[in-house]
PDB file of C-alpha atoms in Angstrom:
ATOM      1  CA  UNK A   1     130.659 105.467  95.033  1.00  0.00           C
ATOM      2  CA  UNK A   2     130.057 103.917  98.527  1.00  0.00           C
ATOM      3  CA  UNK A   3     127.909 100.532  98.559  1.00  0.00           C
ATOM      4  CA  UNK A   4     125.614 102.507 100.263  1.00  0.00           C
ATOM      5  CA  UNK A   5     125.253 105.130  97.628  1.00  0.00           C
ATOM      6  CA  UNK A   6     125.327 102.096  95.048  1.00  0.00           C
ATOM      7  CA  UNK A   7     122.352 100.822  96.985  1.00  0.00           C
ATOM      8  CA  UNK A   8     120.444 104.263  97.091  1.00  0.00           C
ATOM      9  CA  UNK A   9     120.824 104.514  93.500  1.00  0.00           C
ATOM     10  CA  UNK A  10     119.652 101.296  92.097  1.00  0.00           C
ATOM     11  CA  UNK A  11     116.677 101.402  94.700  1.00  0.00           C
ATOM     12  CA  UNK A  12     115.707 104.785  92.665  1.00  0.00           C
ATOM     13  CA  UNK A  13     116.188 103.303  89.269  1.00  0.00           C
ATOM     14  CA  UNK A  14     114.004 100.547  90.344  1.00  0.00           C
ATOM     15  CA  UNK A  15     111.373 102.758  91.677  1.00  0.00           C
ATOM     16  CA  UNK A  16     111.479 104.822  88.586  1.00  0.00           C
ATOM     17  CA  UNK A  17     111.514 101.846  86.381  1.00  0.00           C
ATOM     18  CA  UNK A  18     108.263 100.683  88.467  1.00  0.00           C
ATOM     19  CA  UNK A  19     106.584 104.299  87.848  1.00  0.00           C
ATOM     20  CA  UNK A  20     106.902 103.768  83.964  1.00  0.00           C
ATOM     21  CA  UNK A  21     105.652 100.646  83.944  1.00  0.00           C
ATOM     22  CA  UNK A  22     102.586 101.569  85.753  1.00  0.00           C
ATOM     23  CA  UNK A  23     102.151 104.575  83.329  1.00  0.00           C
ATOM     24  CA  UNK A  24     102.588 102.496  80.323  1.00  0.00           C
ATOM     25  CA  UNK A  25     100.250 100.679  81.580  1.00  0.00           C
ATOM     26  CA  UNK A  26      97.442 103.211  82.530  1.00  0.00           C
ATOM     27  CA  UNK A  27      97.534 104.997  78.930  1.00  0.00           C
ATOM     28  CA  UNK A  28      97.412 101.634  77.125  1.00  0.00           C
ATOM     29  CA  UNK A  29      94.131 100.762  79.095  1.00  0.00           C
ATOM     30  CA  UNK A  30      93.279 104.486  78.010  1.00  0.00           C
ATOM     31  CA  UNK A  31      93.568 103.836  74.721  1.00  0.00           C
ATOM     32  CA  UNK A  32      92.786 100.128  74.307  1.00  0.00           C
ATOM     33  CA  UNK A  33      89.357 101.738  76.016  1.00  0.00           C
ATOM     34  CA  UNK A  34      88.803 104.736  73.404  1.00  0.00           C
ATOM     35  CA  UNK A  35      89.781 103.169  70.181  1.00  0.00           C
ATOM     36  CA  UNK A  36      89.678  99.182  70.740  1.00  0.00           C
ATOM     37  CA  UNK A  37      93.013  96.423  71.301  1.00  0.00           C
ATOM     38  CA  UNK A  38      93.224  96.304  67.409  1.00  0.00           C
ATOM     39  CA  UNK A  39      93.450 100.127  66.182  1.00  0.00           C
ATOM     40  CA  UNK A  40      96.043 101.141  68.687  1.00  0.00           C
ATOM     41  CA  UNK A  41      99.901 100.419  67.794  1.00  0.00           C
ATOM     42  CA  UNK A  42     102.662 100.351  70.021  1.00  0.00           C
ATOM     43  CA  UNK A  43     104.240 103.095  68.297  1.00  0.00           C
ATOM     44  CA  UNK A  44     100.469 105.173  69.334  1.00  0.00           C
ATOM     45  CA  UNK A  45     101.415 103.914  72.490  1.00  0.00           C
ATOM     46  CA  UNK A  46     104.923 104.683  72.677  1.00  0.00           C
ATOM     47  CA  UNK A  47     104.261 108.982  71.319  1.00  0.00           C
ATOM     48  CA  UNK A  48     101.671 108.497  74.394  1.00  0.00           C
ATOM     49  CA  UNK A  49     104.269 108.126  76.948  1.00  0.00           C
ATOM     50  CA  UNK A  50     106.550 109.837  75.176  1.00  0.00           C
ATOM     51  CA  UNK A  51     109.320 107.310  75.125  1.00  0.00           C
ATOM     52  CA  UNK A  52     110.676 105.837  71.720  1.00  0.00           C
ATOM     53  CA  UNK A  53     109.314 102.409  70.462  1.00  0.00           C
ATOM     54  CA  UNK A  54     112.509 100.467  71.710  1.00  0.00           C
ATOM     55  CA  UNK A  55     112.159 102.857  74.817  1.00  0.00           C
ATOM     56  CA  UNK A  56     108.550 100.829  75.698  1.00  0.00           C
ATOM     57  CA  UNK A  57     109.113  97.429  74.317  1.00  0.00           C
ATOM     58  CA  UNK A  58     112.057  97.498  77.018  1.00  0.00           C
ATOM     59  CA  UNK A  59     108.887  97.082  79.649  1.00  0.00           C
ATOM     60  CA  UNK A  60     106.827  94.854  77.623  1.00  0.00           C
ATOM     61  CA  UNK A  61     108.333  92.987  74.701  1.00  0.00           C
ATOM     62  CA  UNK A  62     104.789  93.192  72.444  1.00  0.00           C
ATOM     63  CA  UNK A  63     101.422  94.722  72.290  1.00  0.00           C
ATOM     64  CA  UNK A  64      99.580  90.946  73.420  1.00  0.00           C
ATOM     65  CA  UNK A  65     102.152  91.044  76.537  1.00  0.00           C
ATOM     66  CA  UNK A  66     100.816  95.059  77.672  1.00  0.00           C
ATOM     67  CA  UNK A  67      97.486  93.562  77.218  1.00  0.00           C
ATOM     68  CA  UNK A  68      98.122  90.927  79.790  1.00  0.00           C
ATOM     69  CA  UNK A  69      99.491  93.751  82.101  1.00  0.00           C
ATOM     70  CA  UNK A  70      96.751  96.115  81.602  1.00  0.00           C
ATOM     71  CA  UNK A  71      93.827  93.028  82.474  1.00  0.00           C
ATOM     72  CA  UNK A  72      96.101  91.829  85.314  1.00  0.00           C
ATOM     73  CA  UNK A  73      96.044  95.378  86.760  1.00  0.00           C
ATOM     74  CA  UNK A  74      92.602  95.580  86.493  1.00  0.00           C
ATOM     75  CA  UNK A  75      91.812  92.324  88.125  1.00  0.00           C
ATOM     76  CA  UNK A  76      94.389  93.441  91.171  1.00  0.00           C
ATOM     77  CA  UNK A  77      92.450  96.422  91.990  1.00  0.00           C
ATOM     78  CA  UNK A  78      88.944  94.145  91.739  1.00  0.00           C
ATOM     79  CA  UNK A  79      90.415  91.546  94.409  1.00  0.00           C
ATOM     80  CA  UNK A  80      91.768  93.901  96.569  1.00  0.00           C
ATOM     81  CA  UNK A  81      88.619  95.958  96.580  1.00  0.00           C
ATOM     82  CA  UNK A  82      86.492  92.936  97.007  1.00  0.00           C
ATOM     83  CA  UNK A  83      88.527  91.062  99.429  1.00  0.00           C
ATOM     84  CA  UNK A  84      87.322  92.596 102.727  1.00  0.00           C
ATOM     85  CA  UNK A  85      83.380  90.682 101.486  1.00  0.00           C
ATOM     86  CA  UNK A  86      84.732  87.315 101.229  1.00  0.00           C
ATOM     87  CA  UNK A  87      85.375  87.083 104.682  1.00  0.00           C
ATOM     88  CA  UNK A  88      81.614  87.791 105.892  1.00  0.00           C
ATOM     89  CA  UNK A  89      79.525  84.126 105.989  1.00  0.00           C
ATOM     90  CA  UNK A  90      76.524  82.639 104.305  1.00  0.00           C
ATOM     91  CA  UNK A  91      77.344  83.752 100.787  1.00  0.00           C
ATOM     92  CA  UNK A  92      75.401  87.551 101.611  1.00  0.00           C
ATOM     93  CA  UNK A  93      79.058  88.787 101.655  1.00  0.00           C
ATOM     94  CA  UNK A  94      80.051  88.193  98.427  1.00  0.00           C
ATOM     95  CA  UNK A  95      75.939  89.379  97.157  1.00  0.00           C
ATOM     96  CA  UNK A  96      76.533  92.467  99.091  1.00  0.00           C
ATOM     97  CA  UNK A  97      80.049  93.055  97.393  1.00  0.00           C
ATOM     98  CA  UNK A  98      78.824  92.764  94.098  1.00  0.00           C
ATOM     99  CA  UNK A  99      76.187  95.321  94.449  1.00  0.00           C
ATOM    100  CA  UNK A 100      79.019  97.881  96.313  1.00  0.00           C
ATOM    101  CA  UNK A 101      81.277  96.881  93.504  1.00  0.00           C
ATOM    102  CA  UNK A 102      78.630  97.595  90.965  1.00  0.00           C
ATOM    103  CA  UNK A 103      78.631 100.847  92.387  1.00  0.00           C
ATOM    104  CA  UNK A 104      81.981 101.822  92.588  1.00  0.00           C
ATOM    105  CA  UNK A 105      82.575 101.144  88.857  1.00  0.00           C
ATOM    106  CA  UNK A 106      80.414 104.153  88.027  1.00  0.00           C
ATOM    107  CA  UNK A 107      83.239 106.181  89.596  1.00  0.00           C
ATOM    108  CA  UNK A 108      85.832 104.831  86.966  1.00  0.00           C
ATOM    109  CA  UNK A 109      84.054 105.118  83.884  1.00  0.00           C
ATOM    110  CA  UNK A 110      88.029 104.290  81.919  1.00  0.00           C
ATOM    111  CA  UNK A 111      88.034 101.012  83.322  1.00  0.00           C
ATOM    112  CA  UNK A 112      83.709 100.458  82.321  1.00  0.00           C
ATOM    113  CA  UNK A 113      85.119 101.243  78.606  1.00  0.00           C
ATOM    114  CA  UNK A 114      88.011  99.109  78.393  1.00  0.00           C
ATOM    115  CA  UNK A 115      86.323  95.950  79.396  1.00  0.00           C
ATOM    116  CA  UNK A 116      83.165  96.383  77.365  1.00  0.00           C
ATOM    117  CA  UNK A 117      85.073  96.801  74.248  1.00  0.00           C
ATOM    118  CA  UNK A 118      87.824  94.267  74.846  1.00  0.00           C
ATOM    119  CA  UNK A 119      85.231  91.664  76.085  1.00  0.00           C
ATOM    120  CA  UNK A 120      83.220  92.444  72.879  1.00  0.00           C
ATOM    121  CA  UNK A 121      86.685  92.272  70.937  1.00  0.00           C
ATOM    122  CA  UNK A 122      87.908  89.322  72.816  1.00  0.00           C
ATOM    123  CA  UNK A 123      84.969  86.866  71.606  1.00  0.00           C
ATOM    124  CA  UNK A 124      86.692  85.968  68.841  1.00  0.00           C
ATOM    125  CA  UNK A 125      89.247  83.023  69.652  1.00  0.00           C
ATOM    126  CA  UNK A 126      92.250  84.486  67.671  1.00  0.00           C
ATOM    127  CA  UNK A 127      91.942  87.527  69.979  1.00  0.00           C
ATOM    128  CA  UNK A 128      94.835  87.730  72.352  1.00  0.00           C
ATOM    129  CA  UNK A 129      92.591  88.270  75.308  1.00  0.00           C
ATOM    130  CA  UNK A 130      89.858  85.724  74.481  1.00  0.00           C
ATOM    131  CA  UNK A 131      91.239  82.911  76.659  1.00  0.00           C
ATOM    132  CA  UNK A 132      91.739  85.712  79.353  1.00  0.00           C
ATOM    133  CA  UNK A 133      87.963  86.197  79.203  1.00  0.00           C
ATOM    134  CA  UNK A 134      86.742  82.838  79.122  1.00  0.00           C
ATOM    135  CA  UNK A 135      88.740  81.855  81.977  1.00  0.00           C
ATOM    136  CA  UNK A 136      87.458  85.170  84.138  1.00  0.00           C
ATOM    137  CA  UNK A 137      83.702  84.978  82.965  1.00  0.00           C
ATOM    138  CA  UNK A 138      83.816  80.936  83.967  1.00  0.00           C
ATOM    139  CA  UNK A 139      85.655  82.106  87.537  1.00  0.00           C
ATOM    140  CA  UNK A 140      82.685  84.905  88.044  1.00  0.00           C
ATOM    141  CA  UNK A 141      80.070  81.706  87.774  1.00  0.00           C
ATOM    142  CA  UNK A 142      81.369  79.652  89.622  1.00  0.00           C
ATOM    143  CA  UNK A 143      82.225  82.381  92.602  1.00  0.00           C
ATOM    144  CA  UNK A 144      78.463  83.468  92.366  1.00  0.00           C
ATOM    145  CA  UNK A 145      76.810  80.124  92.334  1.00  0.00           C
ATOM    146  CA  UNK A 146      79.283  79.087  95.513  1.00  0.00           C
ATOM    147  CA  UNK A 147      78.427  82.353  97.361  1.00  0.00           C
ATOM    148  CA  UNK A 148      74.036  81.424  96.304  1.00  0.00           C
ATOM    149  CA  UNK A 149      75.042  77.517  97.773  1.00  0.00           C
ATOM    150  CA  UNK A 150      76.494  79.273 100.495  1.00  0.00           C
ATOM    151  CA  UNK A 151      73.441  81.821 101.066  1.00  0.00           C
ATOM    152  CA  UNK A 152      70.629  78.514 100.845  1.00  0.00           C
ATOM    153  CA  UNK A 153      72.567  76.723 103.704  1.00  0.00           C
ATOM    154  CA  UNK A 154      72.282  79.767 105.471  1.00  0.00           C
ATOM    155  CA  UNK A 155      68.435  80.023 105.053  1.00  0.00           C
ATOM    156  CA  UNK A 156      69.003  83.076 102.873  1.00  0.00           C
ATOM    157  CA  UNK A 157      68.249  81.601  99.898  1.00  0.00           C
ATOM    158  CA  UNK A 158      64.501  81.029  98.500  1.00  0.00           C
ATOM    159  CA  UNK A 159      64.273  77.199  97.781  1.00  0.00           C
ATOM    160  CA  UNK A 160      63.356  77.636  93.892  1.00  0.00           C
ATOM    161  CA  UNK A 161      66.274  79.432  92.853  1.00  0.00           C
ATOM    162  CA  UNK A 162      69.077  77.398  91.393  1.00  0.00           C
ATOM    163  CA  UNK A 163      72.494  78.556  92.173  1.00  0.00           C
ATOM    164  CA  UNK A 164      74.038  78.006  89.035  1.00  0.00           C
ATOM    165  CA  UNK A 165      71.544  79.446  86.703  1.00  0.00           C
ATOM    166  CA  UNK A 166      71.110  82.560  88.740  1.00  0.00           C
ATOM    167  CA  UNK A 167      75.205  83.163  88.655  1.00  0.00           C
ATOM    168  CA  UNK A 168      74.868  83.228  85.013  1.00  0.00           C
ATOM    169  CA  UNK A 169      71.832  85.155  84.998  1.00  0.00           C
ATOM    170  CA  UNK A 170      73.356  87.704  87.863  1.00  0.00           C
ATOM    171  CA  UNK A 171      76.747  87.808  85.650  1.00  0.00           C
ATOM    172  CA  UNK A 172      74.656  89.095  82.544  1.00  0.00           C
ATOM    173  CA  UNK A 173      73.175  91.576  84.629  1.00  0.00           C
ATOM    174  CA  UNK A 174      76.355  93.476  85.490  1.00  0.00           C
ATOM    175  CA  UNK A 175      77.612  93.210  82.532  1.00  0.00           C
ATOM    176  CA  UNK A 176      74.909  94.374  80.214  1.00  0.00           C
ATOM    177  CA  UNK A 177      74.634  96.990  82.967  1.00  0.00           C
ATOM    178  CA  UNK A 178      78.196  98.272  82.283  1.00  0.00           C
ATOM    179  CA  UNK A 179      77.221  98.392  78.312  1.00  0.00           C
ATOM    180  CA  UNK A 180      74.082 100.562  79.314  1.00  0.00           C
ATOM    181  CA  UNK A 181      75.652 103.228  81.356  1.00  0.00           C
ATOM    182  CA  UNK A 182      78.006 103.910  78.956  1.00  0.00           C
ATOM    183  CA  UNK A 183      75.386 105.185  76.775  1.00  0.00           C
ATOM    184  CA  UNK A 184      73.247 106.791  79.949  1.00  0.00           C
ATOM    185  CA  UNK A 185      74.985 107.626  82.779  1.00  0.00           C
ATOM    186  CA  UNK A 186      71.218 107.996  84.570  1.00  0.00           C
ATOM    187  CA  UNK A 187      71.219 104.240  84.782  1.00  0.00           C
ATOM    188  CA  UNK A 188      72.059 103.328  88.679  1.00  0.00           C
ATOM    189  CA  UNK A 189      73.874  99.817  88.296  1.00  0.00           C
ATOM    190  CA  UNK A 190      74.127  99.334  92.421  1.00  0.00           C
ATOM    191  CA  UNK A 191      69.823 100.023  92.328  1.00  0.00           C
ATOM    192  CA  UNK A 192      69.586  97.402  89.297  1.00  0.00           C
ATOM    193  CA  UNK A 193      71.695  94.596  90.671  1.00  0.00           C
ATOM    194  CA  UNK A 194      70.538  95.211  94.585  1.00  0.00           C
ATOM    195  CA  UNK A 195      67.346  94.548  93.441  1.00  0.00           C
ATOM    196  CA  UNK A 196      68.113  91.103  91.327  1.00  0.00           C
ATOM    197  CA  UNK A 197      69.964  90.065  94.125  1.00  0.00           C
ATOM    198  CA  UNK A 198      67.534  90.806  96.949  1.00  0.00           C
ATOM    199  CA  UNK A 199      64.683  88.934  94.904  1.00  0.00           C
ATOM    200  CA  UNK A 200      66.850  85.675  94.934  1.00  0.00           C
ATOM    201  CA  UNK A 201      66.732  85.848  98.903  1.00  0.00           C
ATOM    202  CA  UNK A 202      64.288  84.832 101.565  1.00  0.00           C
ATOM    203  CA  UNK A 203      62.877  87.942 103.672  1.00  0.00           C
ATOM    204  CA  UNK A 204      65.653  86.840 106.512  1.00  0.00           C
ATOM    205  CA  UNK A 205      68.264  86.500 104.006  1.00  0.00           C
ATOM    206  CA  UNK A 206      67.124  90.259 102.634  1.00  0.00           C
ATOM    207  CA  UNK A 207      67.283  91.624 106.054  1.00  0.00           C
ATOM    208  CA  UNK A 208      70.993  89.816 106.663  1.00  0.00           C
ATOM    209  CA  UNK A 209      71.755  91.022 103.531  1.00  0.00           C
ATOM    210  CA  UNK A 210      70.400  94.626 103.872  1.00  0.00           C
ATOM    211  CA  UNK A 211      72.378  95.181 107.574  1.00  0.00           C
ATOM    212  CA  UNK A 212      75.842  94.360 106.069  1.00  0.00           C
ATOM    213  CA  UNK A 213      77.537  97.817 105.703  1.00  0.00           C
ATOM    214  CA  UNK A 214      79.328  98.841 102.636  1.00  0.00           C
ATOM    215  CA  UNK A 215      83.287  98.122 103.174  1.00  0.00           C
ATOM    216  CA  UNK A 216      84.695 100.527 100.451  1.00  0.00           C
TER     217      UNK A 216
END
């Protein structure tokens, strides 16, 4: 075989290799959604695929390390959908992204189940994930309270509202949103949060807030 050819070749086995990986890791958030981290083995897992046991753990070497995967995909997609409203000023950006991103979670209603069961799951502190959760819910906070800072020196914010307690308060919202929908689908997250958000904001700050266009 040529160099060339040698180089063709292990380009496809590495693109292959990269296409099992990603669908290992799209039924394991499948099923980690449906049935919960703790009920689903790798061997479940591994019929799933339809690769042998050894055949998976050649991709991840336990169940705790496709976890990891499976959250770290999830957060990917999340930062590359809200990137694009980080860049707009005074905070409304990142308001206006979490309303859009509200949103656009109804339209993948896998992704809705998987973190309200493994964020339920994950509360206890031997749970693989709980540090993971922690560390993301503290991150959310702090990212809404800057973005509310950022929003009062812009004159969009109303003078009684304290940054930090609305994060948390804004942070429950979504999330508790997430757990209703699953059981009603009538529920319109985007409506619920727009209108939390938009009651935080002074009537400029509303309009500068309502003439930002969605980016998805």
């Amino acid at each position: 075989m040529t160099t060339s050819g040698a180089g063709t070749a292990a380009s496809g086995g590495y693109a292959k290799g990269r296409a099992r990986r990603a669908a290992i890791i799209q039924t394991a958030a499948e099923h980690f959604a449906q049935r919960g981290f703790r009920a689903v083995t790798i061997l479940d897992l591994a019929a799933a695929c339809d690769i042998s046991r050894a055949g998976l753990l050649r991709y991840f070497p336990d169940k705790d390390a496709l976890l990891q995967a499976v959250l770290e995909d999830r957060d990917r997609l999340d930062r590359e959908r809200f990137r694009p409203y980080t860049r707009l000023g005074g905070g409304i950006g990142v308001l206006r992204g979490m309303v859009d991103l509200a949103g656009h979670n109804e339209l993948v209603p896998g992704l809705i189940e998987l973190f309200v069961r493994l964020s339920g799951e994950a509360s206890d502190p031997e749970h693989p994930a709980h540090a993971y959760f922690a560390e993301r819910y503290e991150r959310i906070r702090r990212g809404t309270a800057q973005a509310l800072h950022g929003a009062r020196e812009a004159g969009h914010l109303r003078e009684d509202v304290d940054p930090g307690e609305a994060a948390v308060r804004l942070t429950a919202l979504m999330d508790g949103l997430q757990a209703q929908w699953l059981f009603d689908r009538s529920v319109d997250m985007a409506r619920h949060v727009r209108a939390a958000v938009v009651a935080l904001l002074t009537e400029p700050g509303a309009a500068a807030f309502d003439a930002l266009a969605p980016t998805g």
